[in-house]
PDB file of C-alpha atoms in Angstrom:
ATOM      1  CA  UNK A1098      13.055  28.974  19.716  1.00 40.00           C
ATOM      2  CA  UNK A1099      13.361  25.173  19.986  1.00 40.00           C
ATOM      3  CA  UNK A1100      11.322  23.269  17.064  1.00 41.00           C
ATOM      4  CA  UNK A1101       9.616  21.306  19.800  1.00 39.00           C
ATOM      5  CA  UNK A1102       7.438  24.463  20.720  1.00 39.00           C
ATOM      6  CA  UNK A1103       6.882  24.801  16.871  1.00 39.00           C
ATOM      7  CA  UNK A1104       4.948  21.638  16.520  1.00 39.00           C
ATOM      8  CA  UNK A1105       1.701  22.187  17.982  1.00 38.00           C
ATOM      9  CA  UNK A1106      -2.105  21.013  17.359  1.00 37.00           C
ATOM     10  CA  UNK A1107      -2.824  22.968  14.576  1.00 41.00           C
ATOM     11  CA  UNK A1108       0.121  21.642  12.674  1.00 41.00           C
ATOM     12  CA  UNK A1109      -2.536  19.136  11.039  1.00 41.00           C
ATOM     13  CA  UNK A1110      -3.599  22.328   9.069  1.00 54.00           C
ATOM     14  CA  UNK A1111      -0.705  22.384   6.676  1.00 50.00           C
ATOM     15  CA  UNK A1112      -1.707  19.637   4.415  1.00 53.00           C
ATOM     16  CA  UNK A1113      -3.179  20.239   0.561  1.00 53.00           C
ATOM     17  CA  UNK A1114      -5.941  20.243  -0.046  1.00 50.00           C
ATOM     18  CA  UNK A1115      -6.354  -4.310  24.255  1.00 31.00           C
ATOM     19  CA  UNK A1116      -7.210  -2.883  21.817  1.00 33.00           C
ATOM     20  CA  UNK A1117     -10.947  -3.019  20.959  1.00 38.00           C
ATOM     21  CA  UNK A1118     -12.929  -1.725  17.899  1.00 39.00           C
ATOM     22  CA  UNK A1119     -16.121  -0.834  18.501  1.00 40.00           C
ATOM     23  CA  UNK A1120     -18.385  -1.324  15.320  1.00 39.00           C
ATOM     24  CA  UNK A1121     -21.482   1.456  15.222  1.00 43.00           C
ATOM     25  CA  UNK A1122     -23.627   0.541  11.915  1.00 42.00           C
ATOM     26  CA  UNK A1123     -26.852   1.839  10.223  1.00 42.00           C
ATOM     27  CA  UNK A1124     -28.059   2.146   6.986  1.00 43.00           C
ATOM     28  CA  UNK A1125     -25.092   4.070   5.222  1.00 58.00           C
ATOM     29  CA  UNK A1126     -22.367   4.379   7.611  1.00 64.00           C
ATOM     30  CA  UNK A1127     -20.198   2.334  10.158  1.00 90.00           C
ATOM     31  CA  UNK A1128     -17.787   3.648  12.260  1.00 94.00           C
ATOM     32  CA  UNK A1129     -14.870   1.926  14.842  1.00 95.00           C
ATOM     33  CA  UNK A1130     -13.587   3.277  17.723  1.00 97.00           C
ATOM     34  CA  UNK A1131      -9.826   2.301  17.662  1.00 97.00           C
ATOM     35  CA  UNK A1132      -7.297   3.274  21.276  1.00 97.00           C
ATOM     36  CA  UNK A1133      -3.975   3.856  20.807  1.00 98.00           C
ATOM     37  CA  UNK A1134      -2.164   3.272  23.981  1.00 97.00           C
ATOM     38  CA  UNK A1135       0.643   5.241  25.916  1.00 95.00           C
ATOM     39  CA  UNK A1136       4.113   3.300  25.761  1.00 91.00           C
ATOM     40  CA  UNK A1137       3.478   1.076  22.846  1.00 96.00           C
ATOM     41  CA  UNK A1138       5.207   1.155  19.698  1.00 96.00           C
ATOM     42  CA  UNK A1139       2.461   1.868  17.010  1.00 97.00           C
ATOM     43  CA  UNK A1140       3.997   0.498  13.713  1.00 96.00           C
ATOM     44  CA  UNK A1141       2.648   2.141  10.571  1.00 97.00           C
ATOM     45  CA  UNK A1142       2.561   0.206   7.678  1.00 97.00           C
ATOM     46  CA  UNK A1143       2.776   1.924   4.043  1.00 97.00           C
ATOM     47  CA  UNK A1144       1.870  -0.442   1.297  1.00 97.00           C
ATOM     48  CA  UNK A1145       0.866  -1.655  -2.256  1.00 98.00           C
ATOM     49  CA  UNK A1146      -0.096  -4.833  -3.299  1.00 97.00           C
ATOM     50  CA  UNK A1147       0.348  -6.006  -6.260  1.00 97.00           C
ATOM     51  CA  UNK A1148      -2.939  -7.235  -7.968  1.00 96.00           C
ATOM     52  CA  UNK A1149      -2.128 -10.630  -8.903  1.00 97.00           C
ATOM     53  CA  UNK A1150      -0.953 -11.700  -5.511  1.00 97.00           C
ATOM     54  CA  UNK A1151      -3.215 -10.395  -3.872  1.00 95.00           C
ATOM     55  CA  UNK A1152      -4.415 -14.508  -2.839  1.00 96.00           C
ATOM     56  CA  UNK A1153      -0.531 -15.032  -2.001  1.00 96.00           C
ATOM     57  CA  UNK A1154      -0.433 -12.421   0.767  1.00 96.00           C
ATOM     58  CA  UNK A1155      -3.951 -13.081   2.214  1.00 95.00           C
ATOM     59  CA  UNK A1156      -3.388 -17.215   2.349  1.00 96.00           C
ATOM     60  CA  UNK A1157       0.399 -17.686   2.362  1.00 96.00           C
ATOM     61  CA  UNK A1158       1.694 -14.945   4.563  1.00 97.00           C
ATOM     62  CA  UNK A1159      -1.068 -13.125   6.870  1.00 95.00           C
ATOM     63  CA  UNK A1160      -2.896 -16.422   8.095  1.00 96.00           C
ATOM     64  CA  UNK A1161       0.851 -17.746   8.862  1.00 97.00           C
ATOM     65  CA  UNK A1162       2.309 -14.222   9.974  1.00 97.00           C
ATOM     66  CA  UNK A1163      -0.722 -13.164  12.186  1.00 97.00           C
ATOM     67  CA  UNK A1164      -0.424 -15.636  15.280  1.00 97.00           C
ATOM     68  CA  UNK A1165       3.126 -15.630  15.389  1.00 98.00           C
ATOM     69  CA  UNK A1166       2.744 -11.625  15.447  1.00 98.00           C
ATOM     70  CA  UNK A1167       0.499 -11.875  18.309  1.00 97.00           C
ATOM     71  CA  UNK A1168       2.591 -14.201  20.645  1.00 97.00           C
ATOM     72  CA  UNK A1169       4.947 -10.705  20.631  1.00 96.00           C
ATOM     73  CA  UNK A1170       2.076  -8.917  21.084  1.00 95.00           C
ATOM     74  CA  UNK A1171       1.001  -7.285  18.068  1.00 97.00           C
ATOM     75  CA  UNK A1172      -2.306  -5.824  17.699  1.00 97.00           C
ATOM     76  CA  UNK A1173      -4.044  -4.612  14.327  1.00 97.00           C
ATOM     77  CA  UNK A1174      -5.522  -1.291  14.648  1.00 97.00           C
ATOM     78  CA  UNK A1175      -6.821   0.237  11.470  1.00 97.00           C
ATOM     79  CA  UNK A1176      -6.464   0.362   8.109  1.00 97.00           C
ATOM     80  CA  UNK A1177      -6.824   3.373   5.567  1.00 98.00           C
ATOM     81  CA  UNK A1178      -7.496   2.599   2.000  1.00 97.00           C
ATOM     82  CA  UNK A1179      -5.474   5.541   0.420  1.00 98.00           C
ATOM     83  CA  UNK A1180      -7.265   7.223  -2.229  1.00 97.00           C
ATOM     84  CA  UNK A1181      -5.182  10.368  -2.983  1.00 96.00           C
ATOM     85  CA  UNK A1182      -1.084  10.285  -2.499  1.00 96.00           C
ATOM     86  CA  UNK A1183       0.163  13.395  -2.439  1.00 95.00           C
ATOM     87  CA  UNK A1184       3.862  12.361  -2.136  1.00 95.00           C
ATOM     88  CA  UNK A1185       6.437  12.615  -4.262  1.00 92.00           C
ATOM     89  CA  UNK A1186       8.218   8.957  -2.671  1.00 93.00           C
ATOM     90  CA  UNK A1187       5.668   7.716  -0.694  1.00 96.00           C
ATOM     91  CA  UNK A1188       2.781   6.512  -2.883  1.00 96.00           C
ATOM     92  CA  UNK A1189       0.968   3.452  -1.194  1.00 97.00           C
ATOM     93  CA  UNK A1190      -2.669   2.218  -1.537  1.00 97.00           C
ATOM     94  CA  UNK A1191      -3.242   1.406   2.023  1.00 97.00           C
ATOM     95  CA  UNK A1192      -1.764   2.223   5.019  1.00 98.00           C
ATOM     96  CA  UNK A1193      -1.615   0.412   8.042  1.00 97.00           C
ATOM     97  CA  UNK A1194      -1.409   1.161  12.157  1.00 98.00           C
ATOM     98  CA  UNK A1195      -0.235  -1.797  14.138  1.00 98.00           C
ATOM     99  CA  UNK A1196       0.645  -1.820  18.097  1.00 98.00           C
ATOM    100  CA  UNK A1197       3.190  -3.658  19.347  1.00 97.00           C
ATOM    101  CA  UNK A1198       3.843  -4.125  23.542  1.00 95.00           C
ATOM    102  CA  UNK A1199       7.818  -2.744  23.029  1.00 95.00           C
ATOM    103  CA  UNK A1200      10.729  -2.322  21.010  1.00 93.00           C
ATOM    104  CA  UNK A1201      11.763  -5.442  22.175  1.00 95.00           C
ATOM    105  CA  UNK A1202       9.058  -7.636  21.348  1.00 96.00           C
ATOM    106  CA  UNK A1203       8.771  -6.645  18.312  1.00 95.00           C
ATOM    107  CA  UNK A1204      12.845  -6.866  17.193  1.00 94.00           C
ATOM    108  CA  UNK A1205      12.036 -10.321  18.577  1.00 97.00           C
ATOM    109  CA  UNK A1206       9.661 -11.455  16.354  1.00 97.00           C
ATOM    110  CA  UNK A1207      11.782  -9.712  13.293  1.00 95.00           C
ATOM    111  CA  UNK A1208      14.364 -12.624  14.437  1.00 96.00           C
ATOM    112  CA  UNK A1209      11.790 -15.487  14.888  1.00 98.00           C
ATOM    113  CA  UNK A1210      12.783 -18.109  12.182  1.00 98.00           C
ATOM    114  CA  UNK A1211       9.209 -18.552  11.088  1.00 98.00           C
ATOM    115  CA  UNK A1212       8.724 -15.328  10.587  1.00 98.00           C
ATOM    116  CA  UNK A1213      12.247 -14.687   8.539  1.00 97.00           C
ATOM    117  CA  UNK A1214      10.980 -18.024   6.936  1.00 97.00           C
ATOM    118  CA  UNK A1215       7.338 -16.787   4.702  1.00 97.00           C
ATOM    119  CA  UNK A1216       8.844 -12.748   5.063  1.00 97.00           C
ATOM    120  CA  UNK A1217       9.882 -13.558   1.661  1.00 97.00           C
ATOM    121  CA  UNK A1218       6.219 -14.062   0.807  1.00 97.00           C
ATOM    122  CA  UNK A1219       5.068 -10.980   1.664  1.00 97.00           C
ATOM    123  CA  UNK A1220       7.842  -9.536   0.069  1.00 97.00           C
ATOM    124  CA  UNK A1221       7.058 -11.011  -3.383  1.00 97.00           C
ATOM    125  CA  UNK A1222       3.971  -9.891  -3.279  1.00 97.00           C
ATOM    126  CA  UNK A1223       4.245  -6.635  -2.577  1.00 97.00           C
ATOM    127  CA  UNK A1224       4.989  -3.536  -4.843  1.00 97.00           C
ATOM    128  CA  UNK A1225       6.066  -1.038  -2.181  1.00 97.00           C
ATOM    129  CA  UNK A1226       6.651  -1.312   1.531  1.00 96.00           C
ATOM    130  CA  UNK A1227       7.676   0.977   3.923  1.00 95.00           C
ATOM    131  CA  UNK A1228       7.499   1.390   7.831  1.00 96.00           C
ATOM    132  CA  UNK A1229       7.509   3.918  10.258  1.00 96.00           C
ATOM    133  CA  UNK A1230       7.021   3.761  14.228  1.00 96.00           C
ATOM    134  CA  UNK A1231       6.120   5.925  16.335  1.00 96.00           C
ATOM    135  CA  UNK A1232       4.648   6.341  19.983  1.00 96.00           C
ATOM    136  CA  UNK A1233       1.721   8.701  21.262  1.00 96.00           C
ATOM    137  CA  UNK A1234       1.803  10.565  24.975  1.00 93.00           C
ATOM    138  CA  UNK A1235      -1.209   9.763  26.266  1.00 95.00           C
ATOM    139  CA  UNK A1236      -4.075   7.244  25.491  1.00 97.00           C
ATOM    140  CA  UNK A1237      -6.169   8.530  22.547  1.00 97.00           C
ATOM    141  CA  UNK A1238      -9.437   7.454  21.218  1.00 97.00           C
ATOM    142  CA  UNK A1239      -9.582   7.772  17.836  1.00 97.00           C
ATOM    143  CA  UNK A1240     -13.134   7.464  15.866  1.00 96.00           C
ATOM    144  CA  UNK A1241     -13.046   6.754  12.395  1.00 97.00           C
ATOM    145  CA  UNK A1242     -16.180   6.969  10.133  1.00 95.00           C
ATOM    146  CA  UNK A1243     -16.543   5.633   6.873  1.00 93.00           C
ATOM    147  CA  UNK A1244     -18.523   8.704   5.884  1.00 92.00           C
ATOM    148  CA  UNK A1245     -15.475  10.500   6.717  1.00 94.00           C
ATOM    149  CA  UNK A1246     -11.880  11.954   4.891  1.00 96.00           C
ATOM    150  CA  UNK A1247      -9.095  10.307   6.863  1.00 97.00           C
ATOM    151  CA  UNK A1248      -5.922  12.942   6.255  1.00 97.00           C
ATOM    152  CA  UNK A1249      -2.808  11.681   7.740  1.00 97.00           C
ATOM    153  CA  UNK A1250       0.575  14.258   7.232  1.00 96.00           C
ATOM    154  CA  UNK A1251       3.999  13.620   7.623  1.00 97.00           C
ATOM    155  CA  UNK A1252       5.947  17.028   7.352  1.00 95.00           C
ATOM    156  CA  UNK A1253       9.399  18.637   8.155  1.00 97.00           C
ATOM    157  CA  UNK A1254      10.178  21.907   9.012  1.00 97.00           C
ATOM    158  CA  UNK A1255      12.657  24.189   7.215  1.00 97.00           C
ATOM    159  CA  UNK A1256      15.476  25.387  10.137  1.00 96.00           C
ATOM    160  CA  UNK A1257      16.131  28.488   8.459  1.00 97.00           C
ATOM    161  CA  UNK A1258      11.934  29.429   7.976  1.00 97.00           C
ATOM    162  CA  UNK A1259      10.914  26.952  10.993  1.00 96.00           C
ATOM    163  CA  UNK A1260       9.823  29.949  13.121  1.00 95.00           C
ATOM    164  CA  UNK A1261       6.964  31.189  10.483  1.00 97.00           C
ATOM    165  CA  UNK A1262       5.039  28.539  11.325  1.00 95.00           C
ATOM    166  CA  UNK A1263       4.036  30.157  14.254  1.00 95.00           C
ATOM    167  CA  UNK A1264       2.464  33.217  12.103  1.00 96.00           C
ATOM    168  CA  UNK A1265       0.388  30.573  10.104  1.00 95.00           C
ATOM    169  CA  UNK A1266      -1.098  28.701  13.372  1.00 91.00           C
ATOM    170  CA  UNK A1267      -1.923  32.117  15.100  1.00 93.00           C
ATOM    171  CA  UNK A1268      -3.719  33.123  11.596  1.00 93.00           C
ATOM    172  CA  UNK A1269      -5.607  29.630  11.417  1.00 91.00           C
ATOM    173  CA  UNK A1270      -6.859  28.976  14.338  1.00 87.00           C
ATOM    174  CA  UNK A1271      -9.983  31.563  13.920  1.00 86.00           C
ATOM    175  CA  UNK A1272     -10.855  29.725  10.755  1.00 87.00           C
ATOM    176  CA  UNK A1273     -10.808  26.501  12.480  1.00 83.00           C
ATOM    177  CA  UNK A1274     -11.159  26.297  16.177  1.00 73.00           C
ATOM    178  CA  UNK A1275     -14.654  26.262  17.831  1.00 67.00           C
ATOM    179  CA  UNK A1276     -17.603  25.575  17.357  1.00 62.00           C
ATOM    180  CA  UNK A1277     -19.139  28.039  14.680  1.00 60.00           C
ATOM    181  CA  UNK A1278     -16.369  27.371  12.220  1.00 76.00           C
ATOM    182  CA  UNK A1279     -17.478  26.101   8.954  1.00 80.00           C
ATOM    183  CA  UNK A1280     -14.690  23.686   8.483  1.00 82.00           C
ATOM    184  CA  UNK A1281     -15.555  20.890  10.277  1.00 81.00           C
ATOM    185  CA  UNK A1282     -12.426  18.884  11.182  1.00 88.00           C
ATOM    186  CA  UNK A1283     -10.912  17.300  14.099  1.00 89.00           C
ATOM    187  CA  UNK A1284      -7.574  16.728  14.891  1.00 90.00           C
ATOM    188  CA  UNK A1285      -7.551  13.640  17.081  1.00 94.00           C
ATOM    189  CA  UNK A1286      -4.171  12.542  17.302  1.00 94.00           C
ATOM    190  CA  UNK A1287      -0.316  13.125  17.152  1.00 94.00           C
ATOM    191  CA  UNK A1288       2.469  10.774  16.659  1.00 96.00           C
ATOM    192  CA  UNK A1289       6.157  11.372  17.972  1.00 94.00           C
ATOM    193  CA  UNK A1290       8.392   9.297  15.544  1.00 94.00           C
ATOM    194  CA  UNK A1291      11.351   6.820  16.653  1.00 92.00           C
ATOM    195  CA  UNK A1292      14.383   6.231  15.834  1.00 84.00           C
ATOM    196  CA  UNK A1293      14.835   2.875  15.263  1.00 79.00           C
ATOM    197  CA  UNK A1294      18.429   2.977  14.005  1.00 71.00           C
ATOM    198  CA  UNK A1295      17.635   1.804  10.609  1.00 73.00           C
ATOM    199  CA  UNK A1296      15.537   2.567   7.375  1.00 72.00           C
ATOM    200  CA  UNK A1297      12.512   3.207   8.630  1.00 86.00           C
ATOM    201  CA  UNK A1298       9.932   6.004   7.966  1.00 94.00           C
ATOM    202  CA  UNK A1299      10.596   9.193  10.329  1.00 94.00           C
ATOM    203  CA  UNK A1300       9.392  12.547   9.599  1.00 95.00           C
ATOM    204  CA  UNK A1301       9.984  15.470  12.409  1.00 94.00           C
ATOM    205  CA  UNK A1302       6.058  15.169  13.053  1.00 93.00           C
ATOM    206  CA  UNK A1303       3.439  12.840  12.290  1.00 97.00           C
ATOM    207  CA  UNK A1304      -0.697  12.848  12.503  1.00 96.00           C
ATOM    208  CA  UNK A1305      -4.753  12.740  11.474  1.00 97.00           C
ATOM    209  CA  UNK A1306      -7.039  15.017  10.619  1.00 94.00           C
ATOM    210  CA  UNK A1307     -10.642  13.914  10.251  1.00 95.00           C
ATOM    211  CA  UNK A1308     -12.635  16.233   7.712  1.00 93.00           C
ATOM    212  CA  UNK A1309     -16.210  15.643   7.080  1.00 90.00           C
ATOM    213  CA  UNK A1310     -16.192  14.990   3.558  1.00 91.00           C
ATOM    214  CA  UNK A1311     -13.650  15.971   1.043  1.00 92.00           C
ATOM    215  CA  UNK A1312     -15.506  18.847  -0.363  1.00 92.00           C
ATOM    216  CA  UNK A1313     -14.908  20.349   3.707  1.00 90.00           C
ATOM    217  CA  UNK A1314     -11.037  19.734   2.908  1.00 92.00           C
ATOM    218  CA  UNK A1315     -11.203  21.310  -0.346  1.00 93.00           C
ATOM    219  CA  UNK A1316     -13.709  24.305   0.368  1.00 92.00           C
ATOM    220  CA  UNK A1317     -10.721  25.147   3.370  1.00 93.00           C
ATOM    221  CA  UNK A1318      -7.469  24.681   1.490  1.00 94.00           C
ATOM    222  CA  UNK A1319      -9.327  27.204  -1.636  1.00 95.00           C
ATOM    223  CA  UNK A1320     -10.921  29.698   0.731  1.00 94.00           C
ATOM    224  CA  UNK A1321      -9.659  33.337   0.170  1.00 95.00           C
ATOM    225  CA  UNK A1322      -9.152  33.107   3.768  1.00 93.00           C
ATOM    226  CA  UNK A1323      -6.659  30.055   3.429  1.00 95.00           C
ATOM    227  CA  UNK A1324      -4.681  32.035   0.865  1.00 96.00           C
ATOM    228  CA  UNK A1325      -3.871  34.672   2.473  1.00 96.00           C
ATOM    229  CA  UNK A1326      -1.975  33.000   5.116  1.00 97.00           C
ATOM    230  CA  UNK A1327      -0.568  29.875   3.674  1.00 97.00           C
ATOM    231  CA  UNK A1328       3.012  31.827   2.707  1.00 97.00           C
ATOM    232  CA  UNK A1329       3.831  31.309   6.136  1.00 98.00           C
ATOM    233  CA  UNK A1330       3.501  27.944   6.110  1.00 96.00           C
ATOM    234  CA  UNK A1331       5.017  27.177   2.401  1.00 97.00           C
ATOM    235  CA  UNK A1332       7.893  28.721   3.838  1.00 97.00           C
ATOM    236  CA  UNK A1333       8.215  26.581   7.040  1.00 98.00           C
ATOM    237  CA  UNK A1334       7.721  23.248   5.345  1.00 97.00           C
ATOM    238  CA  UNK A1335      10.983  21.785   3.963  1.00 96.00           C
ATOM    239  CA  UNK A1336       8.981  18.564   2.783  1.00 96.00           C
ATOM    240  CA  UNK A1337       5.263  17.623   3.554  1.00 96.00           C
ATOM    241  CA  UNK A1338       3.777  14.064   2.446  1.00 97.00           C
ATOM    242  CA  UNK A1339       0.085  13.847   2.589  1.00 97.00           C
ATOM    243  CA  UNK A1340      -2.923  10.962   2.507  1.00 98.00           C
ATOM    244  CA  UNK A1341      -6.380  10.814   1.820  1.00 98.00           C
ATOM    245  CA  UNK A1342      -8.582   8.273   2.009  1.00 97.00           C
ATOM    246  CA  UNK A1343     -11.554   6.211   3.841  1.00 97.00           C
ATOM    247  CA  UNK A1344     -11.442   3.144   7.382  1.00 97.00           C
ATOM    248  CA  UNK A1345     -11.363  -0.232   6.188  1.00 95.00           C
ATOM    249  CA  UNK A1346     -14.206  -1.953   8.098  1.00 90.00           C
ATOM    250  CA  UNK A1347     -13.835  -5.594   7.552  1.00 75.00           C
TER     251      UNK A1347
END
């Protein structure tokens, strides 16, 4: 069996425990609507900044870096503030989705002078960096809510126990799927990594869940009903990284 048929929708249930936002606001909660587009390169930005340069990368590097960014056609998308890394390399405090019009637009602007000329700002002032990029198959809608746990996974699959996983998402799906479940989560998108011929981020599979709160995550991952089934997938999983956290509404 191939490993493509192995990674399907309900592979967001193995973790632990232009582009135009649309702003929805009341009293406690806001909310964007963010569309990731089919055949653009969505960069993903993992990264930690460290506290007293914070000033340095807001004034010296983004207000320079952002127009020249854009003339390639880079877009912002979203940004998570990570509050729980469950990673045992990759450990940032936010994490970043850009979109970019192609490959080559954005290896262009990696070789525009002015960017290679304030990159060594940003890296200064940063305590960890890493990037991954990816593309998506169809145009997606994804709602984020501040009221909401943001769970993005980054797993891959163990060749010799690979075919397991298939036992775990038959077994999950009941506790899950449709509309009387008492897990409420959604599983709005999937990424397909690139290989992009250097260092650069690239699990075998790549996504978000949305949970309602993270009580709904944890209540799920310590059900009895969870336990019994999650052998299957412990065995499938050569490596799984994991984020929690909350949108960034500026």
């Amino acid at each position: 069996m191939s490993k493509s048929k192995l990674i399907l929708p309900f592979i967001f249930l193995i973790t632990l425990g232009s582009t135009k936002h649309v702003i929805a606001q009341n009293s406690t909660k806001k909310s964007i609507n963010v569309l990731f587009k089919k055949n653009k390169i969505i960069e993903v930005a993992f990264l930690s900044i460290n506290p007293q340069k914070k000033q340095q990368l807001a004034e010296e590097y983004f207000k320079k870096v952002m127009p020249i960014a854009k003339e390639y056609g880079m877009k912002p998308l979203a940004k998570i503030k990570i509050d729980y890394a469950y990673s045992e390399f990759v450990k940032p405090q936010i994490l970043g989705f850009f979109e970019w019009e192609s490959e080559q637009q954005h290896q262009a602007f990696l070789k525009d002078p002015r960017f290679q000329k304030i990159k060594p700002i940003r890296d200064d002032a940063l305590d960890f960096l890493r990037l991954g990029y990816f593309k998506i198959e169809k145009n997606t809608t994804v709602k984020f809510d501040s009221g909401k746990l943001i769970e993005i996974f980054a797993l891959w699959l163990n060749p010799e126990e690979a075919h397991r996983m298939q036992t775990y998402f038959k077994n999950v799906k009941p506790l899950i799927a449709g509309a009387n479940t008492k897990y409420d989560v959604q599983f709005p998108i999937k990424l397909k990594p690139l290989d992009y011929g250097y260092d650069t981020y690239k699990p075998q599979s790549f996504g978000i869940a949305i949970w309602k709160s993270k009580d709904s995550n944890s209540q799920f991952f310590e059900s009895s009903e969870y336990k019994k089934i999650k052998h299957d997938k412990e065995a499938a999983l050569g490596r799984l990284d994991v984020w929690q956290g909350h949108i960034i509404i500026n």
